[in-house]
Tab-separated table of C-alpha atoms in Angstrom:
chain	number	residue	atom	x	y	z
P	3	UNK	CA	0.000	0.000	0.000
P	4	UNK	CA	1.259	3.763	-0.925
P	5	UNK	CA	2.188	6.198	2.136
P	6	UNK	CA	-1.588	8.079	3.025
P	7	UNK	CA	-0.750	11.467	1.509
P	8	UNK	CA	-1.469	13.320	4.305
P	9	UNK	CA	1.248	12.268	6.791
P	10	UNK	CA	4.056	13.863	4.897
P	11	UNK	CA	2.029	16.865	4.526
P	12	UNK	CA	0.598	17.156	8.599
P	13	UNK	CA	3.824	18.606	9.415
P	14	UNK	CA	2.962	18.723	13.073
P	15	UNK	CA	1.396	16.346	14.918
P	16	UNK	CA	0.860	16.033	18.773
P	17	UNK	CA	1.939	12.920	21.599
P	18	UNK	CA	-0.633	12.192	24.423
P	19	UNK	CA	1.140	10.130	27.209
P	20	UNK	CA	-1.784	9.519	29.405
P	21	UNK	CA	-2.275	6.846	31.484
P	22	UNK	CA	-1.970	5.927	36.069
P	23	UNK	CA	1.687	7.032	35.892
P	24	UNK	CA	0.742	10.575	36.345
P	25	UNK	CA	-0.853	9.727	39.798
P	26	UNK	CA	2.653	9.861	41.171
P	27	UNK	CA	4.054	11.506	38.509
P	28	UNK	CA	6.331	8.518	37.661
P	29	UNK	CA	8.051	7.725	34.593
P	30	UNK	CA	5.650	5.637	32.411
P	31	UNK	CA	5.824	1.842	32.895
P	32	UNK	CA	9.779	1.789	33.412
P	33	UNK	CA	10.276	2.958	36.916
P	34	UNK	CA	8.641	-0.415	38.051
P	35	UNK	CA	11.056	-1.779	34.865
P	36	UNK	CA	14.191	-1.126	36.217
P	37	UNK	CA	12.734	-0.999	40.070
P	38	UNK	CA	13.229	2.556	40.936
P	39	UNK	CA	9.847	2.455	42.122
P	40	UNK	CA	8.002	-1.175	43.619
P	41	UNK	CA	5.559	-3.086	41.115
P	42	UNK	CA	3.095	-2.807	44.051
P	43	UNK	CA	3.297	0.854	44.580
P	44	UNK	CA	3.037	1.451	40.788
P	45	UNK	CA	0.091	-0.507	40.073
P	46	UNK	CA	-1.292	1.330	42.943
P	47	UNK	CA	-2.185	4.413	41.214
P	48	UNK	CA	-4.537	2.404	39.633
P	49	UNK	CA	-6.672	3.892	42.761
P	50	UNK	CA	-5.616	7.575	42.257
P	51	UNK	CA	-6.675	7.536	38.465
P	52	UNK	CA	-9.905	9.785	38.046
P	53	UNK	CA	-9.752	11.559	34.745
P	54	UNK	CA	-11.958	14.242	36.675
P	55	UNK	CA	-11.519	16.734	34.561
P	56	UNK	CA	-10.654	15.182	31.080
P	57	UNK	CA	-11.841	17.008	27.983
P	58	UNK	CA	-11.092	15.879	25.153
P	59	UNK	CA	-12.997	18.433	23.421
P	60	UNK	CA	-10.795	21.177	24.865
P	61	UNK	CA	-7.437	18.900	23.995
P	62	UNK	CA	-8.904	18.892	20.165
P	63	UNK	CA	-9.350	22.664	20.529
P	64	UNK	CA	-5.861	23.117	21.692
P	65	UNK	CA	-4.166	20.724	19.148
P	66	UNK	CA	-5.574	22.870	16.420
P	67	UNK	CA	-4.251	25.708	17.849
P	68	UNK	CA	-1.455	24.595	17.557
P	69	UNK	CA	-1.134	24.197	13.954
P	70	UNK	CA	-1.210	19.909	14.489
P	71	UNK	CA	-3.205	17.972	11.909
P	72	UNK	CA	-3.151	14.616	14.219
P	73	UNK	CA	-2.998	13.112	17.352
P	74	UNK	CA	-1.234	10.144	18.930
P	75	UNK	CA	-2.548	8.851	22.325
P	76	UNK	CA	-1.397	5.890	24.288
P	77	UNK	CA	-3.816	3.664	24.489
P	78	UNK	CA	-2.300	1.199	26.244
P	79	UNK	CA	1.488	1.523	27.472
P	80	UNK	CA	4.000	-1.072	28.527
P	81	UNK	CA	1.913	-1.636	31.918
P	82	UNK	CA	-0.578	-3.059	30.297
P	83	UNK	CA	-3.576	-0.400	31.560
P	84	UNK	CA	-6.070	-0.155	28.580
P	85	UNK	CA	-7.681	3.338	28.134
P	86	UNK	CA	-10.479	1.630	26.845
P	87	UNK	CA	-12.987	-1.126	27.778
P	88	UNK	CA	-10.966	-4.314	26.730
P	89	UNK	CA	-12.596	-7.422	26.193
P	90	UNK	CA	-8.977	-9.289	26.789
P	91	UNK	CA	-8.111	-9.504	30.830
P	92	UNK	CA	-10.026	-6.803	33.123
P	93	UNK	CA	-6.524	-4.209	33.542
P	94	UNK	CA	-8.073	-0.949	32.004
P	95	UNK	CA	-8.783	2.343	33.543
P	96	UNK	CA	-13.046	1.434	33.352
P	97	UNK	CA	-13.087	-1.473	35.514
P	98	UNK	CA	-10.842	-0.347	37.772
P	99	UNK	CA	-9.984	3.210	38.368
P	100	UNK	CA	-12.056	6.197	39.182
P	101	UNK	CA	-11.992	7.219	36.194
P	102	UNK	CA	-14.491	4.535	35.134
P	103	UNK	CA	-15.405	4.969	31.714
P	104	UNK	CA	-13.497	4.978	28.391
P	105	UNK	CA	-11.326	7.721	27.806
P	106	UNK	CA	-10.522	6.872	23.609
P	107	UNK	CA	-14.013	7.069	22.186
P	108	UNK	CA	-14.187	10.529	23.219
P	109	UNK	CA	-11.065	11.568	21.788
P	110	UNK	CA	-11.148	10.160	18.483
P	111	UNK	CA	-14.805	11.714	18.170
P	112	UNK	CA	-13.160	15.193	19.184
P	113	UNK	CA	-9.873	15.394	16.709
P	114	UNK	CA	-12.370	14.212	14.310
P	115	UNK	CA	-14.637	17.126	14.970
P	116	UNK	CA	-11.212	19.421	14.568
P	117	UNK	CA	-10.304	17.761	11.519
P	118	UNK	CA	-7.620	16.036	12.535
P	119	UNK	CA	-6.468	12.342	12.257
P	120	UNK	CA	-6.974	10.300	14.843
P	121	UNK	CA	-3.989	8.392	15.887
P	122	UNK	CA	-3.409	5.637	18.563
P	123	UNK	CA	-0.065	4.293	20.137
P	124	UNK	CA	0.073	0.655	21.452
P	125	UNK	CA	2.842	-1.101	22.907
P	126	UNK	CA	3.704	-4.712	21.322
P	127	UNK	CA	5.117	-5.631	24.903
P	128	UNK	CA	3.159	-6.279	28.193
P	129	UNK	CA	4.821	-6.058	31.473
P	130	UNK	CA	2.270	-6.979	33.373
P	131	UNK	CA	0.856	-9.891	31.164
P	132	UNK	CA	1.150	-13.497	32.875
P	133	UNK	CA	2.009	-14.600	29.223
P	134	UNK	CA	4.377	-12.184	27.940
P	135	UNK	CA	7.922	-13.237	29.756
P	136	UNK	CA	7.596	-16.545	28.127
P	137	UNK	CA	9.960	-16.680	25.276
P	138	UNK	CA	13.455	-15.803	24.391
P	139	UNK	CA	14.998	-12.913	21.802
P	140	UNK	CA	17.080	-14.781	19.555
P	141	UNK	CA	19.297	-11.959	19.388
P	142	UNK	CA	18.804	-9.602	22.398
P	143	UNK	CA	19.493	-6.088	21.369
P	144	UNK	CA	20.690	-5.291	25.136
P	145	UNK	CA	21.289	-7.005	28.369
P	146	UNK	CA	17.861	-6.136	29.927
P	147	UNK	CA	16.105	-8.144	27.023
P	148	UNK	CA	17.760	-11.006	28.067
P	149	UNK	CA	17.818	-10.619	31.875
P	150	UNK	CA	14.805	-8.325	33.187
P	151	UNK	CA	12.360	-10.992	34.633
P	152	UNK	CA	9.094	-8.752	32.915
P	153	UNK	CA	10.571	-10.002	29.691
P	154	UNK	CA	12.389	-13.138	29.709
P	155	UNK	CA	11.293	-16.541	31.328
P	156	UNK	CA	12.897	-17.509	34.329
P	157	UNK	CA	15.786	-19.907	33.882
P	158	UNK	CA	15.680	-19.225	30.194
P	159	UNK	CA	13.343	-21.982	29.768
P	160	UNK	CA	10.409	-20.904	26.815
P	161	UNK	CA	6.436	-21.974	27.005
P	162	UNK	CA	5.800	-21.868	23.365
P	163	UNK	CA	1.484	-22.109	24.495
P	164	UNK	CA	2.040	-18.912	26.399
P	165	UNK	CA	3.478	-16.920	23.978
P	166	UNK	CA	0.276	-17.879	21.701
P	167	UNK	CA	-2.098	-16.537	24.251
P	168	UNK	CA	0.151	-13.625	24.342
P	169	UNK	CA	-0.123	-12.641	20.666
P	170	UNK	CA	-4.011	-13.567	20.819
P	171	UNK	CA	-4.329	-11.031	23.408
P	172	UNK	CA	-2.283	-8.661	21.419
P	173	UNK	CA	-4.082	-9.102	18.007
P	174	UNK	CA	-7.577	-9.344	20.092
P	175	UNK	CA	-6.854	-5.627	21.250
P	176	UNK	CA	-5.622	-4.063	18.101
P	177	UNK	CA	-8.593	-5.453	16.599
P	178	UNK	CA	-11.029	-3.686	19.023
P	179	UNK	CA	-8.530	-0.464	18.163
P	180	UNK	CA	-9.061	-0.555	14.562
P	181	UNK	CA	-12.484	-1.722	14.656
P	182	UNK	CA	-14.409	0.353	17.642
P	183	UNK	CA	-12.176	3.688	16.944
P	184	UNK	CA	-10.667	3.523	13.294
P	185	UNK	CA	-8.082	5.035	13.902
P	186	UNK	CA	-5.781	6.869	11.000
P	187	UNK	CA	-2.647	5.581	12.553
P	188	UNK	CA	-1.373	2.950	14.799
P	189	UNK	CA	1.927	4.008	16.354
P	190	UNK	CA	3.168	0.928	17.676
P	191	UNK	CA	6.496	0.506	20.577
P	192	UNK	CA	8.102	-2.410	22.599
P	193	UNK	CA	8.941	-4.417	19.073
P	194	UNK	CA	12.775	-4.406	20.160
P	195	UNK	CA	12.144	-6.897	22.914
P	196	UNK	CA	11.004	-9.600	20.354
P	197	UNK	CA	12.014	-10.590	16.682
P	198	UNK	CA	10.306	-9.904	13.734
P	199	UNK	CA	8.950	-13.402	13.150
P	200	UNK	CA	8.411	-13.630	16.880
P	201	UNK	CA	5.940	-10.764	17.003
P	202	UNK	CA	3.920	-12.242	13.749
P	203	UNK	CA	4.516	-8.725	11.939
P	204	UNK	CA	3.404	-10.447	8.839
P	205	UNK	CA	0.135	-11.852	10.013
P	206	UNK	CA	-0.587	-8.340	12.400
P	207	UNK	CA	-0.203	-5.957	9.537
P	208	UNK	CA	-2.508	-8.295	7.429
P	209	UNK	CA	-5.182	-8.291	10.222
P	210	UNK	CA	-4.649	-4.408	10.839
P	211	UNK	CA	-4.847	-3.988	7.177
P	212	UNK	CA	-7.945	-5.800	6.169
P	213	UNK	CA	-9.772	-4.162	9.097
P	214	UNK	CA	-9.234	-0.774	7.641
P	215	UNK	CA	-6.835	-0.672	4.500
P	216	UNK	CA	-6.085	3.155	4.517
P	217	UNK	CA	-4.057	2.918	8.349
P	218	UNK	CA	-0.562	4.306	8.595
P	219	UNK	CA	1.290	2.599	10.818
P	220	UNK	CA	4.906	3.634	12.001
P	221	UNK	CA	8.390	1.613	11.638
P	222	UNK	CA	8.100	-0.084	14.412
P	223	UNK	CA	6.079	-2.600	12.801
P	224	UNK	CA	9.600	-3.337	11.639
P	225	UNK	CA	9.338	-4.279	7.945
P	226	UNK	CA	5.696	-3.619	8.223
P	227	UNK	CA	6.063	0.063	9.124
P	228	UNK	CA	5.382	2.805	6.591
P	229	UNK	CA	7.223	5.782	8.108
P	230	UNK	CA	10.399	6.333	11.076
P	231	UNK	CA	10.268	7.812	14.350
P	232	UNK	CA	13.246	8.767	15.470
P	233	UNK	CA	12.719	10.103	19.039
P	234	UNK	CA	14.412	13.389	21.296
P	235	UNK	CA	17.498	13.089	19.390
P	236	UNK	CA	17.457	14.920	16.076
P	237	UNK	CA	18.851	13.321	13.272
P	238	UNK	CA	21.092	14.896	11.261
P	239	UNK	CA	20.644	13.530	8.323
P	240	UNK	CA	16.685	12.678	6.819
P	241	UNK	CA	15.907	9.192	7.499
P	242	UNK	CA	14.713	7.269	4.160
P	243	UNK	CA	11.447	7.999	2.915
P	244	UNK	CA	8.459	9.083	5.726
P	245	UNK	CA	9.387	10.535	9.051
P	246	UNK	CA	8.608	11.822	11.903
P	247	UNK	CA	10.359	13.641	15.284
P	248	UNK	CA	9.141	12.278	18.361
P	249	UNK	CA	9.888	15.614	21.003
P	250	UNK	CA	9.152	16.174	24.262
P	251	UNK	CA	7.985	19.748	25.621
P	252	UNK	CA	10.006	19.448	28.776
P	253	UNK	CA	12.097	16.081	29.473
P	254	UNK	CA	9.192	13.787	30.734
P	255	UNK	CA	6.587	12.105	28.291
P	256	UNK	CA	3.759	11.073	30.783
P	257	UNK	CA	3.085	13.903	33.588
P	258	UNK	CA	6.019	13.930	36.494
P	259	UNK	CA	5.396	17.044	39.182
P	260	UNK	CA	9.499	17.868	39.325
P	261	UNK	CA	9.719	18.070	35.691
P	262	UNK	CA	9.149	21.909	35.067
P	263	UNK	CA	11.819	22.102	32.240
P	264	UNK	CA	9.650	23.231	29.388
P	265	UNK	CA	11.564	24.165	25.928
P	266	UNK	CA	10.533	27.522	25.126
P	267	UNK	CA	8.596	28.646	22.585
P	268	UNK	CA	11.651	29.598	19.982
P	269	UNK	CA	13.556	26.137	20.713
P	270	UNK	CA	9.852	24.462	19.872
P	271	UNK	CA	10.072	26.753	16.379
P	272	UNK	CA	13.233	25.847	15.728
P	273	UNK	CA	12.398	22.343	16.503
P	274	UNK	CA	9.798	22.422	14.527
P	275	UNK	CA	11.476	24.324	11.107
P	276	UNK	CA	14.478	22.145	11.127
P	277	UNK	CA	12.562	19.109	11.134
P	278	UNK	CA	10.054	19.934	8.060
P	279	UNK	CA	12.903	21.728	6.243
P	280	UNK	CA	15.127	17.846	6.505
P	281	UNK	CA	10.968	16.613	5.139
P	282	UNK	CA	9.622	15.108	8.391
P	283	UNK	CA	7.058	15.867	10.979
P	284	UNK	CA	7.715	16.759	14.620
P	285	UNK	CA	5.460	15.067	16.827
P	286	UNK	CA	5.204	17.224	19.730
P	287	UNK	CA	4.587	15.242	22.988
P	288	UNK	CA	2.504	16.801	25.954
P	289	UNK	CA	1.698	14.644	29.346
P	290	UNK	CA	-1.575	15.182	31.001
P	291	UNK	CA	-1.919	15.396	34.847
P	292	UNK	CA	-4.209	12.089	36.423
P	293	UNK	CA	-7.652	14.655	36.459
P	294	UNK	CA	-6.597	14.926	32.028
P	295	UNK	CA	-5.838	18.451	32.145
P	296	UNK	CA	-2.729	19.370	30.072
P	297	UNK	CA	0.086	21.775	32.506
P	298	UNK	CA	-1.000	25.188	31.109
P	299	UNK	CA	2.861	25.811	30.760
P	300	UNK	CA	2.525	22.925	28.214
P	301	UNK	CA	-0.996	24.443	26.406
P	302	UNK	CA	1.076	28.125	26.490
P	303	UNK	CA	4.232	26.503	24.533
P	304	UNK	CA	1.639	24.230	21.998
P	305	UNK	CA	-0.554	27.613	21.723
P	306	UNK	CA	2.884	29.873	20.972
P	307	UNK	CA	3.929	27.447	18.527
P	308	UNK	CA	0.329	27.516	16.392
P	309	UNK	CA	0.991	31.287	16.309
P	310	UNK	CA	4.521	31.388	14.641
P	311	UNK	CA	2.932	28.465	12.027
P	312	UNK	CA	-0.384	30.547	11.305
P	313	UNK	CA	1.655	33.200	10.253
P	314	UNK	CA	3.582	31.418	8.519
P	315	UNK	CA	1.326	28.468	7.104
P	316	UNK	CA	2.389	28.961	3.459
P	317	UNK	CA	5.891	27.640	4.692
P	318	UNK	CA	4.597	25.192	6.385
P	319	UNK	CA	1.862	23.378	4.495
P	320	UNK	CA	2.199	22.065	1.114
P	321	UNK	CA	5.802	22.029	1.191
P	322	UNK	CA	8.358	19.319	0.930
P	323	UNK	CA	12.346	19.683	2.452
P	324	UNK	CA	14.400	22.766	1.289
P	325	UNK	CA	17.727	23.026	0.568
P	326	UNK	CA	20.621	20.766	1.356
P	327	UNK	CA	23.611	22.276	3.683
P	328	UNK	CA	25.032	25.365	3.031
P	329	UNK	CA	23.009	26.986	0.324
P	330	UNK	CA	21.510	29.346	3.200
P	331	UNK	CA	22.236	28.988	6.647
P	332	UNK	CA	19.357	28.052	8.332
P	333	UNK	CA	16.168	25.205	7.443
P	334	UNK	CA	13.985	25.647	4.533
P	335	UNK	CA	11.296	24.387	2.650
P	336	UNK	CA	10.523	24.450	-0.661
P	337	UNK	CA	6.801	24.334	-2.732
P	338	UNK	CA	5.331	21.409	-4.129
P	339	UNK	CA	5.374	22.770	-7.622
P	340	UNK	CA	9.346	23.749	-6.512
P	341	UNK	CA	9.018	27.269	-7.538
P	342	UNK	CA	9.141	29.494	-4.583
P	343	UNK	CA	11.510	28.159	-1.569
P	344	UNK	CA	11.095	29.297	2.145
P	345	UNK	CA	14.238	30.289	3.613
P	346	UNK	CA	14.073	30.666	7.727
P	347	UNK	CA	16.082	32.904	9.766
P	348	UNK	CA	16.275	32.421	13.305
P	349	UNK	CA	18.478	35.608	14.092
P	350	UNK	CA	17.594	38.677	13.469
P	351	UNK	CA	19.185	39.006	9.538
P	352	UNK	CA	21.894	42.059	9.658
P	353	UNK	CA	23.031	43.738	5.814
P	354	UNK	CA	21.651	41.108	3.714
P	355	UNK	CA	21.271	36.925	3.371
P	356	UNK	CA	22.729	34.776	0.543
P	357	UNK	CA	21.616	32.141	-1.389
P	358	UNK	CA	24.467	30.094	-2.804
P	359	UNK	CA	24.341	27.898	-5.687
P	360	UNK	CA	20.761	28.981	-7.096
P	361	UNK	CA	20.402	28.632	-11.161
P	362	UNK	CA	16.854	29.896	-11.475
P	363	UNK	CA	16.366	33.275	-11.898
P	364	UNK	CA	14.344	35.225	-8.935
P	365	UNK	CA	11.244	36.945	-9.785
P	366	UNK	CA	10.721	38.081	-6.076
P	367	UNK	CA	11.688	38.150	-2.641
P	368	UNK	CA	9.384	39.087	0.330
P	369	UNK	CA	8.775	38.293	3.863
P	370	UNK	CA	6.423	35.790	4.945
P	371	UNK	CA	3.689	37.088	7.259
P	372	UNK	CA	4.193	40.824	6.096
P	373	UNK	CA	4.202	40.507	2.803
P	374	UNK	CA	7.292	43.545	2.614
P	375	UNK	CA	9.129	43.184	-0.686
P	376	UNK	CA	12.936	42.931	-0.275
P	377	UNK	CA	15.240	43.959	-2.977
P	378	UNK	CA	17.861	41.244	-4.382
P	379	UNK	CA	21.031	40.997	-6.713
P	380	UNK	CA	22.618	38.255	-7.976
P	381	UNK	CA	26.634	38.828	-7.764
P	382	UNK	CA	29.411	37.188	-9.280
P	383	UNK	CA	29.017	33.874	-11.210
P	384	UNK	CA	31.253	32.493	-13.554
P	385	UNK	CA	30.316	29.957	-16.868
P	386	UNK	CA	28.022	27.323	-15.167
P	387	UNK	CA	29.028	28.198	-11.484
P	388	UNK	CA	26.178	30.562	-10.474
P	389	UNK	CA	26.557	34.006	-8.441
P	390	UNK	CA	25.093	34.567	-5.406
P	391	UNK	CA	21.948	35.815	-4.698
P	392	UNK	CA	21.758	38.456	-1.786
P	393	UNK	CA	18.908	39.404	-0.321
P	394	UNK	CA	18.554	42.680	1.884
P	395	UNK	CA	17.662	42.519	4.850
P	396	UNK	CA	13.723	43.168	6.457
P	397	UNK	CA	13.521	46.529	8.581
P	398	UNK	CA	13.127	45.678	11.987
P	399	UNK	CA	9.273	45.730	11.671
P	400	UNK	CA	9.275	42.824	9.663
P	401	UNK	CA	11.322	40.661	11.890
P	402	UNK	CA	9.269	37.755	13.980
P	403	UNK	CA	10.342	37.121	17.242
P	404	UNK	CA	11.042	33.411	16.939
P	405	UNK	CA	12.125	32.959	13.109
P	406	UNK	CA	12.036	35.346	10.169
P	407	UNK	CA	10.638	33.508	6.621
P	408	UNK	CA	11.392	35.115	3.669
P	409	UNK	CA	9.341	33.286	0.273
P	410	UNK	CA	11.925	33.638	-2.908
P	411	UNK	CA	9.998	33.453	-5.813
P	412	UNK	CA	11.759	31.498	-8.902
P	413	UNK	CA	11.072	31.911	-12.701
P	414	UNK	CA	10.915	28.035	-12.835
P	415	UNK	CA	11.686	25.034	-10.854
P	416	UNK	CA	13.868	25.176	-8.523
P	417	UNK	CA	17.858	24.307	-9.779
P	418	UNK	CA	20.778	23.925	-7.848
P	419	UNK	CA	24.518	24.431	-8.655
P	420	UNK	CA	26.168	21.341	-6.661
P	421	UNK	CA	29.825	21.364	-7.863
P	422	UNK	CA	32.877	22.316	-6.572
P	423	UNK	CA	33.447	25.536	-8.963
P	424	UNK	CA	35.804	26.456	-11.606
P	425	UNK	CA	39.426	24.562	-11.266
């Protein structure tokens, strides 16, 4: 099946991790992983859980706001707590939390209202499933694969039966996923811990498929995946094909009270413009308090970012990635038709900015948001090495606070000197 069109072209897209762990404000499933805090004392936020004041409504409202077109919740995390009403096991937040009810229905009916895809994240693993330490990684990608007792059988020794309940359980629950909520995308996690033909990729992405043929799902469905998610570290050079950033807003992806180190508004732009100008998304990642409100110093950065994007949406949308290194310092995008490119400035520009390398002639220059006309000349240039193009620099009036766009008009597609020059 061909890539849904309208991934590449979402641009921004936003991470819900909601779930018990923001009771205590823990790290999400691993701090009963590694032990830093007791299974016991973990699973009891189950009791602290009451989604009091979850609106998914107002989330939809926000998201937009924002400038997102989609949404990725966690339905169900490593810890095994469904958000929704599972028919496989009883561990979900409606039979037994205060929270009571199911908290995905209402959601996907909300982004839907905002139109915006509706996406769902669902780990492959299950810490807390009887069934799900019951075989071994043929090739453990790290120690803990092979040792931590949530994962591996004791004394090594496999129950072949168990791991088929397992998977049952598994496919049972993406089924209800895809069938109850349709969701656009499946954003799937926890497929290191198991190999390819140990998961049943194949047969999962056949079942996922046939439920509802037009679902994205992301690369960790291994060779199943249609797009990469590389996560908090930015790569530095596009992945292949589809992407997408996954990004915190402070360091923490569920809720944690300590955790007050939000990235300011500019570092989310800049985030943000680096990551469409390599051709990916950035999916932003907020974490919701236990009642389901969203830390207002989260909803101010989200709200700050929608600004800098409304202003500058003609950069943003319908474009594809820019120019490689060192034709203009700074990210860019670049048209669909390839006639106008987007150059961003993060500091304020001083004399004038270049443009290295360009071939097509430049009809225009102006700034994006104003619409101020900036003069340009084209100096120097020899046989087919072409000059460079300067651009003069916007009056202070013209510069945004987080990044400066400037749209450079061509007369034609876009065409790039890549050589070395004249010997």
């Amino acid at each position: 099946m061909p890539m849904q069109p309208w991934f590449s072209d979402a641009k921004l897209g936003i991470f819900i991790h909601y779930g018990i762990y923001a009771v205590d404000g823990v790290p999400e499933s691993w701090s009963f992983y590694s032990g830093k805090v007791p299974h016991e004392q973990y699973m009891k936020q189950l009791d602290g859980f009451t989604a009091s004041n979850y609106d998914p409504k107002a989330w939809a409202e926000v998201f937009a706001k924002a400038g997102a077109k989609y949404a990725v919740l966690t339905a169900r995390h490593h810890d095994g707590v469904a958000l929704w009403d599972t028919g496989q096991g009883d561990l979900n937040v409606v039979k037994h939390t205060p929270a009571a009810r199911d908290l995905i229905a209402g959601y996907a009916e909300a982004l839907r209202e905002q139109g915006l895809k509706v996406g769902l994240y669902y780990s492959h693993s299950d810490w807390n499933h009887p069934d799900y330490a019951s075989v071994v990684h043929p090739d453990p990608p790290n120690d803990d694969v092979g040792t931590n007792r949530y994962v591996t059988p004791k004394d090594g020794v496999e129950d072949p039966e168990a791991w088929a309940r397992f998977l049952s359980y598994r496919n049972a629950q993406v089924g209800e996923l895809v069938s109850r909520y349709r969701p656009d995308l499946l954003w799937f996690d926890g497929e290191w811990e198991r190999s390819e033909d140990q998961w049943k990729m194949r047969e999962l992405s056949e079942e996922i498929l046939a439920g509802n043929p037009d679902t994205v799902l992301n690369a960790r469905m291994l060779s199943y995946g249609d797009y990469a998610t590389p996560e908090q570290g930015v790569p530095l050079r596009a992945p292949d094909g589809p992407w997408e950033l996954c990004l915190t807003v402070n360091d923490s992806w569920g809720y944690q009270h300590q955790d007050d180190n939000q990235k300011s508004v500019g570092k989310l732009v800049r985030y943000f413009a680096e990551t469409i100008g390599m051709g990916g998304n950035l999916l932003l990642d907020v974490g919701p308090q236990e009642d389901g409100t969203i830390p207002a110093a989260q909803v101010e950065r989200l709200e700050g970012l929608g600004g800098w994007i409304d202003k500058h949406r003609g950069a943003v949308y319908g474009t594809v990635a820019g120019l490689p290194a060192g034709h203009h310092y700074g990210p860019s995008t670049l048209s669909a038709d390839r006639r106008t490119l987007y150059l961003v400035c993060f500091d304020t520009p001083r004399e004038t900015i270049g443009l290295r390398g360009l071939r097509t002639p430049v009809k225009r220059v102006s700034v994006v948001g104003t619409g101020t006309e900036l003069p340009h000349q084209v100096i120097g240039g020899l046989g087919e090495v072409p000059g460079v193009t300067w651009i003069d620099a916007p009056v202070s009036a013209d510069v945004d606070a987080y990044a400066t766009v400037l749209a450079v008009e061509l007369d034609g597609e876009l065409d790039l000197y890549r050589g070395a020059g004249r010997d």
